[in-house]
mmCIF file of C-alpha atoms in Angstrom:
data_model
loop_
_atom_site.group_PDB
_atom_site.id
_atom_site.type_symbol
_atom_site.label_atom_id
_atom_site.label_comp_id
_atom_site.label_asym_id
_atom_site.label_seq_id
_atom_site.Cartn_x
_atom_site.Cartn_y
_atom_site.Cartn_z
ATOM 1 C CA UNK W 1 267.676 -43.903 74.354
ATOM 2 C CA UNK W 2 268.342 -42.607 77.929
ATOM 3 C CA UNK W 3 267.548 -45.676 80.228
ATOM 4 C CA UNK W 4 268.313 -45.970 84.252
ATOM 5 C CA UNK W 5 267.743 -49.253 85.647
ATOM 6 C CA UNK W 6 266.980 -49.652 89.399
ATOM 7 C CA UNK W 7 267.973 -52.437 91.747
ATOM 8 C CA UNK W 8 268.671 -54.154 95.223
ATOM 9 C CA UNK W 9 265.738 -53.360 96.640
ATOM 10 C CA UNK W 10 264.582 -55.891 99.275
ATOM 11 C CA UNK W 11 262.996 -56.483 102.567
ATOM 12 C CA UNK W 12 265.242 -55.593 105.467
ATOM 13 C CA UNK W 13 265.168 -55.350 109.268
ATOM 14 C CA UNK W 14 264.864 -51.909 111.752
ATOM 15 C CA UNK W 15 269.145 -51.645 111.827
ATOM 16 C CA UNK W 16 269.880 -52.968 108.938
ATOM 17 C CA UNK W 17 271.647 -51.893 105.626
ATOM 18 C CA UNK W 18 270.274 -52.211 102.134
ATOM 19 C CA UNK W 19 272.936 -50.455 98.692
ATOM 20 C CA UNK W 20 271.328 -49.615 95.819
ATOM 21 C CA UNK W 21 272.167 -49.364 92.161
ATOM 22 C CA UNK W 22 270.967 -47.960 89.292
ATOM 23 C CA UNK W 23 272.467 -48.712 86.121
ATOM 24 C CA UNK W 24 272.634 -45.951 83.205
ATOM 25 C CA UNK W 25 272.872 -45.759 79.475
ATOM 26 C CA UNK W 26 272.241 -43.836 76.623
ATOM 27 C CA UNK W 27 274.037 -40.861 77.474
ATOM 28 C CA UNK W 28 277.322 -39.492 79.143
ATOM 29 C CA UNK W 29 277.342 -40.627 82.590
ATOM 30 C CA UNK W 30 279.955 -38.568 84.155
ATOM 31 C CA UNK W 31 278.623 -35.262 82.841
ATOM 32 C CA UNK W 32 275.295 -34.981 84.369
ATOM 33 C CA UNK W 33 274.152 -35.029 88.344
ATOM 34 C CA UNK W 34 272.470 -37.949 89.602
ATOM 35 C CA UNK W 35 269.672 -37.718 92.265
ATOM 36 C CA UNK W 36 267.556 -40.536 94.829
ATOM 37 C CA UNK W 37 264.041 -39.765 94.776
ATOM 38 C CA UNK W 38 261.905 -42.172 97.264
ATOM 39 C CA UNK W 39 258.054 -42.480 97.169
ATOM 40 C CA UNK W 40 256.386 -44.395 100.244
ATOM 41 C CA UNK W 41 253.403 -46.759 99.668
ATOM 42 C CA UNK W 42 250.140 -44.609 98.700
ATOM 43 C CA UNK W 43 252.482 -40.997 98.905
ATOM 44 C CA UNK W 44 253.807 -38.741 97.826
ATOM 45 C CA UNK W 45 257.489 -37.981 96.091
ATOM 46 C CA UNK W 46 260.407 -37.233 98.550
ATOM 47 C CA UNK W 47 263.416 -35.770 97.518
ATOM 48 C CA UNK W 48 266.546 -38.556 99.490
ATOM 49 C CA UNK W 49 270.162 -37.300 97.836
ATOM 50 C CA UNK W 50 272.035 -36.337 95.147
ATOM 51 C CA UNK W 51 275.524 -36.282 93.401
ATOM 52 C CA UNK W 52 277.774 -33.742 90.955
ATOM 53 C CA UNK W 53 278.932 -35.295 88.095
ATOM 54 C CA UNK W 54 282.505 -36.544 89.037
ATOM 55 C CA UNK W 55 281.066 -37.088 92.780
ATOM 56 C CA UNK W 56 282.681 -33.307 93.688
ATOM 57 C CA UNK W 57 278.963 -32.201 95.961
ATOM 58 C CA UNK W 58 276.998 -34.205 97.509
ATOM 59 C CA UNK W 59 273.488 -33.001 99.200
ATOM 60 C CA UNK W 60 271.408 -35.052 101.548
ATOM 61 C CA UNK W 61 268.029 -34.425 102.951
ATOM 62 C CA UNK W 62 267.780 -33.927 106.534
ATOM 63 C CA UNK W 63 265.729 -37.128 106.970
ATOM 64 C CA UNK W 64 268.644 -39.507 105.653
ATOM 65 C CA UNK W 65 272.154 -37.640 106.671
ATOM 66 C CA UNK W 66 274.505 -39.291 108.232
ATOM 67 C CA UNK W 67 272.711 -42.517 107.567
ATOM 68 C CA UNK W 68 272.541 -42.658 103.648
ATOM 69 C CA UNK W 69 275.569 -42.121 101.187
ATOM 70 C CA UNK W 70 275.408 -41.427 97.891
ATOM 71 C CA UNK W 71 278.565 -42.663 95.525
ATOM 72 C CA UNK W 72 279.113 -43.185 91.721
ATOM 73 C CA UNK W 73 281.477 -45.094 89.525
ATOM 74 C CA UNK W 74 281.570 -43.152 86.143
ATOM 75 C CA UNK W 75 283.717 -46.332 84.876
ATOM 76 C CA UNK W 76 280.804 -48.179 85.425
ATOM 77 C CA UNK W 77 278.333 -45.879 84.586
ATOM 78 C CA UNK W 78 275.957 -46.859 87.830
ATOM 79 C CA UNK W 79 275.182 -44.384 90.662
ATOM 80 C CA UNK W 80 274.705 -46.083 93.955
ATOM 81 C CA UNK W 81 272.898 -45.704 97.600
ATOM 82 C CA UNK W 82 274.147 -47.120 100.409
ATOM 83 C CA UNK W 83 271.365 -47.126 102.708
ATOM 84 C CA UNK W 84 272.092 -48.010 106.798
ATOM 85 C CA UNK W 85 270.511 -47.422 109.893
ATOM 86 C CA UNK W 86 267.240 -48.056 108.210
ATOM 87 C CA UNK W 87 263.904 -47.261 109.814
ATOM 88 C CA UNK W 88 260.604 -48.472 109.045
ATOM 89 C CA UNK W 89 259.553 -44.859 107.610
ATOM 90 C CA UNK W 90 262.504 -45.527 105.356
ATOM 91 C CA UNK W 91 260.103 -47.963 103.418
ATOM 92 C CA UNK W 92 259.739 -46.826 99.821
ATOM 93 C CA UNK W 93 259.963 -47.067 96.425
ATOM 94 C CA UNK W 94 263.256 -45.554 95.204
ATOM 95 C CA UNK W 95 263.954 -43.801 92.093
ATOM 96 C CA UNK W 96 267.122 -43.011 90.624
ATOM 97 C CA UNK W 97 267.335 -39.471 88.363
ATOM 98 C CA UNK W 98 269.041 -37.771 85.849
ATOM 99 C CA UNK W 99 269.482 -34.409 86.509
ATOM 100 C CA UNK W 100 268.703 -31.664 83.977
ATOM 101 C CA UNK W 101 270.071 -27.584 84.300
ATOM 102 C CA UNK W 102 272.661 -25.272 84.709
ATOM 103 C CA UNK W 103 272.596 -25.902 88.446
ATOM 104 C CA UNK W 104 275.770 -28.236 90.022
ATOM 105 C CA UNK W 105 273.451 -30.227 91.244
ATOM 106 C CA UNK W 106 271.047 -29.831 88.590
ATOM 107 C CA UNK W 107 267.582 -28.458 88.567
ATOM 108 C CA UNK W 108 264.913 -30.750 87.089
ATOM 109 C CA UNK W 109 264.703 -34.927 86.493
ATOM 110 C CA UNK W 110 264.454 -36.544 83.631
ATOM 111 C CA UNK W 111 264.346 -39.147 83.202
ATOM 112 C CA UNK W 112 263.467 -41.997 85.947
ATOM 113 C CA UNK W 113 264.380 -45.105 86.497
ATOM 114 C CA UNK W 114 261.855 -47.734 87.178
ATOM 115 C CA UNK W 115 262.065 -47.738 91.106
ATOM 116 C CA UNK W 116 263.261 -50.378 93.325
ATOM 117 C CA UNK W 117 261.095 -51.247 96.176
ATOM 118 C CA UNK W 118 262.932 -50.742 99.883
ATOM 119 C CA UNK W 119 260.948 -52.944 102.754
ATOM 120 C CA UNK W 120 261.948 -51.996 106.227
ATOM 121 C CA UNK W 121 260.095 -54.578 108.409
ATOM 122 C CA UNK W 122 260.584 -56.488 111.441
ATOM 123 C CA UNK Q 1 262.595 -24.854 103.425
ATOM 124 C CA UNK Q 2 260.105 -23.629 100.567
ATOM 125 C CA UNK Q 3 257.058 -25.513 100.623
ATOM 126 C CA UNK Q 4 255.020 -26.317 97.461
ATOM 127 C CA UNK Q 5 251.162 -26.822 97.617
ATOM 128 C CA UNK Q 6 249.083 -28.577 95.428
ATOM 129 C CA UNK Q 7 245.373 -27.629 94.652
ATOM 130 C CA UNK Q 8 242.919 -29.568 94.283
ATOM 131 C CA UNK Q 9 243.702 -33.306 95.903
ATOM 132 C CA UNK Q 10 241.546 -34.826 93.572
ATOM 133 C CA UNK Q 11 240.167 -33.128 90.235
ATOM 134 C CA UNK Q 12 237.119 -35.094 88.917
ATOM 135 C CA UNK Q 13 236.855 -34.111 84.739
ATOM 136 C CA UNK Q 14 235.262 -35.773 81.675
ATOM 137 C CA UNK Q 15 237.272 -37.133 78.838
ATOM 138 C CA UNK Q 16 237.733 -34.051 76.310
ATOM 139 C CA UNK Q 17 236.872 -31.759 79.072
ATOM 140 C CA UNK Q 18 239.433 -28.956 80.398
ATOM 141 C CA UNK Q 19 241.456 -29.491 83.504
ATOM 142 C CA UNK Q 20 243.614 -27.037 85.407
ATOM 143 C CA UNK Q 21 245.974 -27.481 88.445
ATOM 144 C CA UNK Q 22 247.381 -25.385 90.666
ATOM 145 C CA UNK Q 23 250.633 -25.404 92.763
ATOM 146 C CA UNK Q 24 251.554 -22.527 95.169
ATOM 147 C CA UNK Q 25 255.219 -21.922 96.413
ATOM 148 C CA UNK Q 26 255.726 -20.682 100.073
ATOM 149 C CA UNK Q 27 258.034 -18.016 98.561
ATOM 150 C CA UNK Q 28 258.698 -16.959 95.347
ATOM 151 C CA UNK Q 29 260.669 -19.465 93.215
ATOM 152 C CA UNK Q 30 260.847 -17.258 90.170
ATOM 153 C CA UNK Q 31 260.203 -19.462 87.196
ATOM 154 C CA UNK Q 32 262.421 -22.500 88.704
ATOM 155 C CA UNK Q 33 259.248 -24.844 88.804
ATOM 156 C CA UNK Q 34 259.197 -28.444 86.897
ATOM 157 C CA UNK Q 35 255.661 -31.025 86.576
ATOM 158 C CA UNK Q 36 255.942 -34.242 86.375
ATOM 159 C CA UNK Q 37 252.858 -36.517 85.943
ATOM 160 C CA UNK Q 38 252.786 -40.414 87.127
ATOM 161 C CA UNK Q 39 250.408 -43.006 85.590
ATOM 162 C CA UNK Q 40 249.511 -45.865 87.788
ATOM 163 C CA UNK Q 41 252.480 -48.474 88.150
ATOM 164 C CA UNK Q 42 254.690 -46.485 86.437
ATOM 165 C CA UNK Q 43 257.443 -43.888 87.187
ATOM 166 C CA UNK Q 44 256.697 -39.999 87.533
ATOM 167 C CA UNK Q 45 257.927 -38.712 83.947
ATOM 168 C CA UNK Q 46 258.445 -34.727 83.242
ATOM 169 C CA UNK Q 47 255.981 -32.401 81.782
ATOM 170 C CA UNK Q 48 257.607 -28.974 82.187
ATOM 171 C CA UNK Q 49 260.499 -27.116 83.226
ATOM 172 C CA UNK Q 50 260.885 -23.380 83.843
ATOM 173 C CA UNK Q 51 257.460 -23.770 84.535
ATOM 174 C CA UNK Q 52 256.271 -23.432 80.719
ATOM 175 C CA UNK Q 53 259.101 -25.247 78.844
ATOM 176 C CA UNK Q 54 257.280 -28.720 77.483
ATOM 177 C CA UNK Q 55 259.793 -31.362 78.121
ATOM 178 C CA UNK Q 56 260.316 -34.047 74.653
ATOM 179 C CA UNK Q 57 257.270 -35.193 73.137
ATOM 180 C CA UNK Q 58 254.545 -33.332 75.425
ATOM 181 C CA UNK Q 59 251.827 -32.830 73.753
ATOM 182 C CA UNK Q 60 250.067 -29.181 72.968
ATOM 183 C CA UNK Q 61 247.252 -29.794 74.792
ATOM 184 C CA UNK Q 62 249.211 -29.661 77.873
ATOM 185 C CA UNK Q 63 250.266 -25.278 78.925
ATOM 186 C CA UNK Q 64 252.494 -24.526 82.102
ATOM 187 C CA UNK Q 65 251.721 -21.238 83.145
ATOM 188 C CA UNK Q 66 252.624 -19.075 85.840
ATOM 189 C CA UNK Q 67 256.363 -17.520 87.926
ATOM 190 C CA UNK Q 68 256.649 -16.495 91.392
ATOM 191 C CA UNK Q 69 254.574 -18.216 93.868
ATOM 192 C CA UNK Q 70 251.739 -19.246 91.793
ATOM 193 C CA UNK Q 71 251.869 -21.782 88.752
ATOM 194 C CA UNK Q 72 249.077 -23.764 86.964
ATOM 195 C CA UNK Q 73 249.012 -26.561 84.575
ATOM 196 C CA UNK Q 74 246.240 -26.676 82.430
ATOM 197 C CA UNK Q 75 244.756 -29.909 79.554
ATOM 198 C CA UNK Q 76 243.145 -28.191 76.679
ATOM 199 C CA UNK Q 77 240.847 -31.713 75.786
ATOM 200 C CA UNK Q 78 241.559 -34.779 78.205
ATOM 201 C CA UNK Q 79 242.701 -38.010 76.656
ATOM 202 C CA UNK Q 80 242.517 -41.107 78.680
ATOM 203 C CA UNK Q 81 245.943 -41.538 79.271
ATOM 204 C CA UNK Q 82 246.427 -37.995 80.988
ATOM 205 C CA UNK Q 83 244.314 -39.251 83.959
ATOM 206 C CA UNK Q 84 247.013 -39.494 86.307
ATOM 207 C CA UNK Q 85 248.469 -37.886 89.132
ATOM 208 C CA UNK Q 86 250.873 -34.493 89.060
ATOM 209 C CA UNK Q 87 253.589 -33.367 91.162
ATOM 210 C CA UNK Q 88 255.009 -30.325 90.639
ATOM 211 C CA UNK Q 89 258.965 -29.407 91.990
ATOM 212 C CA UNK Q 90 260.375 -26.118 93.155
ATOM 213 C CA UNK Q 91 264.310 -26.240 92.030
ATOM 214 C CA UNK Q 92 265.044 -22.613 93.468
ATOM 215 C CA UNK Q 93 266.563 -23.828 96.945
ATOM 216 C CA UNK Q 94 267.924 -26.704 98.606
ATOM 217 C CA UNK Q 95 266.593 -29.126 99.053
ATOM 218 C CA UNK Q 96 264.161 -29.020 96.330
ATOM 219 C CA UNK Q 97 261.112 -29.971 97.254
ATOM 220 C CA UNK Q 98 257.599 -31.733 95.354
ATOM 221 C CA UNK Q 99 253.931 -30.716 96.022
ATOM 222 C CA UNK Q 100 251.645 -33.303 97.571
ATOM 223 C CA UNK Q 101 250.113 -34.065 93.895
ATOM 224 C CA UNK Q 102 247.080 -33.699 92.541
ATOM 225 C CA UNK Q 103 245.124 -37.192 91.125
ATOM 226 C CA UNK Q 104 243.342 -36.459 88.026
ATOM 227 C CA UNK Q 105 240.485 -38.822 87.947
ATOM 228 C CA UNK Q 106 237.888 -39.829 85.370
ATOM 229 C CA UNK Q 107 234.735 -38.629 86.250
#
């Protein structure tokens, strides 16, 4: 079975820097894209960054560059966000995806992890 | 940036009743749309891809229709668990972008 687990969410201050992790299984890592979807309280989906498998492309959205980096260790099978800078409109529940396709990048997700809750508060 | 619509917000239907939701592209996206649907608490989870493709275990009841700008998702006989809300995904252009959903409420 497919499975992505989420984690190191947390409460952190305007400024501050937050990584998160989300751990995969069930399938060959390496070989597919990985994507950071974020969802604030009460919203909608947001589309946040993604990665080609081997970490070759990157793509950030234009809300996040240059403050967000996307990385992942295929030895370890996790894909990673390594969140600074943070803002309070940065609060949100973030998903990790698998990306489905013939694109680089992939096209569609599926599936998603369980989310990991990001609390940018003062 | 293509922007994806959602129609309506809210869609008020009775169990076993039909249900169908549209989502309108700013330009056309071909057939490069996905749904996903996301039950309270839970993770979104994919419907469709290619905007009529069923993903795994997707039941029949459930028919994505629709290429170009305009795209509906329709629920022959609603079941409790498909009150929920959708999002549906253009995956034509960077960065791909979701719709604003539509919740799917009992009425």
């Amino acid at each position: 079975e497919v499975q992505l687990v989420d984690s190191g969410g947390g409460l952190v201050q305007p400024g501050g820097s937050l990584r998160l992790s989300c751990s995969a299984s069930g399938f060959t890592f390496s070989t597919y894209a990985m994507h950071w979807v974020r969802q604030a309280p009460g919203k909608g989906l947001e589309y946040v960054s993604g990665i080609s498998s081997k970490g070759g492309s990157t793509y950030y959205a234009d809300s996040v560059k240059g403050r967000f980096t996307i990385f992942r260790d295929d030895s370890k099978n996790t894909l990673y966000l390594q969140m600074s800078s943070l803002r309070t409109e940065d609060t949100a529940v973030y998903y990790c995806v698998k990306a489905e396709g013939n694109n680089y990048l992939g096209n569609w997700f599926d599936p998603w992890g369980q989310g990991t809750l990001v609390t940018v508060s003062s | 940036e293509i922007v994806v619509t959602q129609s309506p917000t809210t869609l008020s239907v009775s169990p076993g009743e039909r249900a169908t939701l549209s989502c309108r592209a700013s330009q056309s996206v071909s057939s490069n749309l996905a749904w996903y649907h996301q039950k309270p608490g839970q993770a979104p989870s994919l419907l469709f891809y290619g905007a009529s493709t069923r993903a795994t275990g997707v039941p029949a009841r459930f028919t994505g229709s629709g290429s170009g700008t305009e795209f509906t998702l329709t629920i022959s006989s609603l079941q409790s668990e498909d009150f929920a809300v959708y999002y549906c995904q253009q995956y034509l252009n960077w960065p791909y972008t979701f719709g604003q959903g539509t919740k799917l409420e009992i009425k």
